[in-house]
Each structure stands twice: as C-alpha cells, then as structure tokens.
Coordinates of C-alpha atoms in Angstrom, one line a residue:
M675 CA -23.3 -14.8 3.6
L676 CA -20.0 -13.6 4.9
D677 CA -16.8 -15.6 4.4
D678 CA -16.5 -16.6 8.0
E679 CA -20.1 -17.8 8.1
L680 CA -19.4 -20.1 5.1
L681 CA -16.4 -21.5 7.0
C682 CA -18.3 -22.1 10.2
A683 CA -21.0 -23.9 8.2
G684 CA -18.4 -26.3 6.9
W685 CA -18.8 -25.1 3.4
K686 CA -16.2 -26.6 1.1
G687 CA -17.9 -26.8 -2.3
V688 CA -17.2 -25.0 -5.5
D689 CA -18.9 -21.7 -5.8
P690 CA -19.1 -20.6 -9.5
E691 CA -20.7 -17.2 -8.6
R692 CA -17.9 -16.4 -6.1
L693 CA -15.2 -17.4 -8.5
A694 CA -16.8 -15.3 -11.2
R695 CA -16.9 -12.3 -8.9
I696 CA -13.2 -12.8 -8.0
V697 CA -12.2 -13.0 -11.7
S698 CA -14.3 -10.0 -12.5
E699 CA -12.6 -7.9 -9.8
L700 CA -9.2 -8.9 -11.0
E701 CA -10.0 -8.2 -14.7
R702 CA -11.5 -4.8 -13.8
G703 CA -8.6 -3.8 -11.6
F704 CA -5.9 -4.9 -14.1
A705 CA -7.8 -3.0 -16.9
A706 CA -8.3 0.2 -14.9
L707 CA -4.6 0.4 -13.7
A708 CA -2.9 -0.9 -16.9
G709 CA -1.7 2.6 -17.7
V710 CA 0.0 3.2 -14.3
E711 CA 3.7 3.0 -15.0
R712 CA 5.0 4.8 -11.9
G713 CA 2.9 4.3 -8.8
V714 CA 3.4 4.5 -5.0
S715 CA 1.0 2.9 -2.6
I716 CA 0.4 5.0 0.6
F717 CA -1.2 3.6 3.7
G718 CA -2.3 4.9 7.1
S719 CA -5.1 5.4 9.5
A720 CA -8.6 6.2 8.3
R721 CA -9.2 8.0 11.6
T722 CA -6.6 10.7 11.3
P723 CA -8.3 14.2 11.1
A724 CA -7.4 16.8 8.6
D725 CA -5.9 19.1 11.2
H726 CA -3.5 16.4 12.6
P727 CA 0.2 16.9 11.8
T728 CA 0.4 13.4 10.3
Y729 CA -2.4 14.2 7.9
V730 CA -0.4 17.3 6.8
L731 CA 2.8 15.2 6.5
A732 CA 1.0 12.6 4.3
R733 CA -0.4 15.3 2.1
E734 CA 3.1 16.9 1.7
T735 CA 4.7 13.5 1.0
A736 CA 2.1 12.6 -1.7
A737 CA 2.6 16.0 -3.3
C738 CA 6.3 15.5 -3.4
L739 CA 5.8 12.1 -5.1
G740 CA 3.3 13.6 -7.5
R741 CA 5.7 16.3 -8.6
A742 CA 8.3 13.6 -9.2
G743 CA 5.9 12.0 -11.6
F744 CA 4.4 9.2 -9.5
A745 CA 0.8 8.2 -9.3
V746 CA -0.5 7.9 -5.7
I747 CA -2.5 4.8 -4.8
T748 CA -4.4 4.5 -1.5
G749 CA -7.4 2.7 -0.1
G750 CA -9.5 5.6 -1.1
G751 CA -11.0 6.3 2.3
P752 CA -10.7 9.1 4.8
G753 CA -7.8 10.1 7.1
I754 CA -4.3 9.4 5.7
M755 CA -5.8 8.0 2.5
E756 CA -7.6 11.2 1.9
A757 CA -4.5 13.2 2.7
A758 CA -2.4 11.3 0.2
N759 CA -5.0 11.5 -2.5
R760 CA -5.3 15.2 -1.8
G761 CA -1.6 15.7 -2.1
A762 CA -1.6 14.0 -5.4
R763 CA -4.5 16.2 -6.6
D764 CA -2.6 19.3 -5.5
T765 CA 0.1 18.6 -8.0
G766 CA -2.0 17.2 -10.8
A767 CA -0.7 13.7 -10.4
L768 CA -3.0 10.7 -10.9
S769 CA -4.8 10.0 -7.6
I770 CA -6.1 6.4 -7.3
G771 CA -8.4 5.0 -4.6
L772 CA -9.0 1.3 -4.2
N773 CA -11.9 1.2 -1.9
I774 CA -13.2 -1.9 0.0
D775 CA -16.8 -2.8 0.6
L776 CA -17.3 -3.1 4.4
P777 CA -20.3 -3.8 6.7
Y778 CA -20.1 -0.1 7.6
E779 CA -19.9 2.4 4.7
Q780 CA -16.6 3.7 3.6
R781 CA -17.0 5.9 0.5
L782 CA -14.3 7.1 -1.8
N783 CA -12.9 10.5 -0.6
D784 CA -13.3 13.6 -2.7
Y785 CA -9.7 13.7 -4.0
V786 CA -9.7 10.4 -6.0
D787 CA -9.5 10.7 -9.8
L788 CA -9.6 6.9 -10.5
G789 CA -11.7 5.0 -8.0
L790 CA -12.5 1.3 -7.8
N791 CA -14.6 -0.6 -5.3
F792 CA -13.7 -4.2 -4.2
R793 CA -15.5 -6.9 -2.3
Y794 CA -12.4 -9.0 -1.7
F795 CA -9.4 -7.8 0.3
F796 CA -6.9 -10.1 -1.4
V797 CA -7.8 -8.7 -4.9
R798 CA -7.3 -5.2 -3.6
K799 CA -4.0 -6.1 -1.9
L800 CA -2.7 -7.6 -5.1
L801 CA -3.3 -4.4 -6.9
F802 CA -1.6 -2.3 -4.2
V803 CA 1.6 -4.4 -4.8
R804 CA 1.3 -5.0 -8.5
Y805 CA 1.2 -1.3 -9.5
A806 CA 3.6 0.1 -6.8
Q807 CA 7.2 0.9 -7.0
A808 CA 7.2 1.6 -3.2
F809 CA 5.1 1.4 -0.1
V810 CA 4.9 4.5 2.0
I811 CA 3.3 3.8 5.4
F812 CA 2.1 6.3 8.0
P813 CA 0.8 5.3 11.5
G814 CA -2.4 3.3 11.3
G815 CA -4.3 0.3 12.7
F816 CA -4.6 -3.3 11.9
G817 CA -5.3 -2.7 8.2
T818 CA -2.1 -0.6 7.8
L819 CA 0.0 -3.2 9.6
D820 CA -1.6 -5.9 7.5
E821 CA -0.4 -4.2 4.3
M822 CA 3.0 -3.6 5.7
F823 CA 3.7 -7.1 6.9
E824 CA 2.2 -8.6 3.7
A825 CA 4.7 -6.6 1.6
L826 CA 7.5 -7.6 3.9
T827 CA 6.6 -11.2 3.7
L828 CA 6.4 -11.1 -0.1
M829 CA 9.9 -9.6 -0.3
Q830 CA 11.4 -11.8 2.4
T831 CA 10.2 -14.9 0.6
G832 CA 11.2 -13.8 -2.8
R833 CA 7.7 -13.6 -4.2
I834 CA 8.2 -10.0 -5.4
R835 CA 11.3 -7.9 -6.2
H836 CA 12.5 -5.8 -3.3
F837 CA 11.1 -2.3 -3.3
P838 CA 11.3 0.5 -0.7
L839 CA 9.0 0.1 2.3
I840 CA 9.2 3.4 4.1
L841 CA 7.7 4.1 7.5
V842 CA 7.1 7.8 7.9
G843 CA 7.4 9.3 11.5
S844 CA 10.3 7.7 13.3
G845 CA 9.0 8.3 16.8
R846 CA 5.7 6.5 16.1
W847 CA 7.4 3.4 14.9
A848 CA 10.2 3.0 17.4
A849 CA 8.5 0.5 19.7
L850 CA 7.5 -1.8 16.8
L851 CA 11.0 -1.7 15.3
D852 CA 12.5 -2.4 18.7
W853 CA 10.3 -5.5 19.0
I854 CA 11.2 -6.7 15.5
R855 CA 14.9 -6.3 16.1
G856 CA 14.9 -7.2 19.8
D857 CA 12.5 -10.1 19.8
L858 CA 12.1 -11.5 16.3
V859 CA 15.8 -11.3 15.3
T860 CA 17.2 -12.2 18.7
N861 CA 15.1 -15.3 18.9
G862 CA 15.8 -16.4 15.4
L863 CA 12.3 -15.9 14.1
I864 CA 13.4 -13.8 11.2
G865 CA 16.8 -13.3 9.6
A866 CA 19.3 -10.8 10.9
L867 CA 19.1 -8.7 7.7
D868 CA 15.3 -8.8 7.4
P869 CA 14.7 -5.6 9.3
D870 CA 16.8 -3.9 6.6
L871 CA 13.8 -4.2 4.3
I872 CA 12.3 -1.3 6.3
Q873 CA 13.4 2.3 6.0
V874 CA 12.3 5.1 8.3
T875 CA 12.1 8.9 7.8
E876 CA 10.1 12.0 8.7
D877 CA 11.1 14.0 5.6
P878 CA 8.8 14.0 2.5
R879 CA 11.8 14.9 0.4
E880 CA 13.8 11.9 1.6
V881 CA 10.8 9.6 0.8
C882 CA 10.9 10.9 -2.8
S883 CA 14.7 10.5 -3.0
I884 CA 14.5 6.9 -1.8
V885 CA 11.7 6.0 -4.2
E886 CA 13.3 7.7 -7.2
A887 CA 16.7 6.1 -6.5
A888 CA 15.1 2.6 -6.2
C889 CA 13.1 3.2 -9.4
R890 CA 16.3 4.0 -11.3
R891 CA 17.9 0.8 -9.9
Q892 CA 15.0 -1.3 -10.9
Q893 CA 14.9 0.1 -14.4
Q894 CA 18.6 -0.5 -14.9
R895 CA 18.4 -4.0 -13.6
Y896 CA 15.0 -5.2 -15.0
G897 CA 14.1 -2.6 -17.7
G898 CA 10.5 -1.5 -18.1
N899 CA 9.0 0.6 -15.4
G900 CA 10.5 -1.3 -12.4
I901 CA 7.1 -2.3 -11.0
A902 CA 7.4 -5.1 -8.4
D903 CA 6.3 -8.0 -10.6
E904 CA 5.9 -11.4 -9.0
L905 CA 9.0 -13.5 -9.7

C-alpha cells in the first residue's frame, strides 16, 4: 500500500514493519557512506539528454570537483545525475548514486561506483545533506526544486550549518530568483538576507573555488571535515 493510500484510509496505527524498514535504510546508508569525508551533492533533471549543453556542463563541473578531491553524490538516475557521475568517473573520484524506488523503473546509471536504493525519500534526502559540503544544482523539475528548497529551509532555520548552495546556469534561474527577491522578500515572507544563501554561476571552475573556500572555512571553524552536521 502506498503512503497516500494509508493516509486516505485513516491509518494512524504503529507499523513495526515500516519502522524497521526505515531504520534499516538509515543504518545501511550511514554504513555505506561513513568513509565519505569530502562530498558534493549534485542535482538536476533526469530528462536532460547527453548531447545537451547542460549535460556537458554538469559533467565538466563534476570532473572539476573530482579533481579537487570531492566525491560526487547524485540521485543515481539518468540526465544530469548521469552527467555528474560520469564526470566523477572521468577523474577517478568516488561516484555515488542514491537511487529511489519509484512506480516506474529508474535504474542506477552506468557511472555509479557506490550505489544504494531507497524506498523512502526522506531517508535519501537526509543522506544528500549529511554527507555533502555543498549542493550544486542544475535546471530540473519538482524533484530538483524540492532538494533545493529543503536545503535552504534547513539553513534558514539553523538546522544545519550553512554550506554553499550553487545554481549553475544563471539564465535558467533568473525568473525564479526574481520571484524570490521580488515577491517573497518584498512581502516579508522571507528575510531580506535569505536570498544570499544562494549563489549562481555558469563556470565549473568557480563552482570548485566556492566549494573549496567554504570547506576551508568550515574546517577552520568546526574542525573535522566540515560536513554539514545538524546543529
């Protein structure tokens, strides 16, 4: 039974089997990624073809991060996820795919070195944040925007340390950023400085520079690897 079917049926009881599956996914994810000390989560559309300029840009960006010593973490699927995993593979960096079980099949792409499958979105999303020192986001659909706004909310509310959230492709994000600044800020729905949590670039080298500088600041301030632990 799907989650929404349980809700519609008025189901409110304790479900030991479901709880056990959730705990199992968390334990498996933490164990598999425990050795990731420098990771960057990359998001974008599953529908972007390999000959699209954004695919090429995502591959170049991931390769730059890989050469800088970062593992690349994606949703493990096609499109931008494949491009990022491919870029990591190009440089010998660890290429991680956190796949989600969906009603339609989404298999792990061929460029994943460490792949995990998840039933629960929230477990997967936790791992994207827990093992990342930055989010790099390419144009995508609802899933991409969900990951973006979840990270912004966690930083805005102080649930995690601030880390770079970088939108790649300034022309593709202009309308969204105008709405955030022109509507949300103007109407007092978010703070005047909240849009500063977002950085925008079209240059893979600038992405790497931003991430490396932030990593150094986190290490100096908190020690360890600077990963965005929950406060």
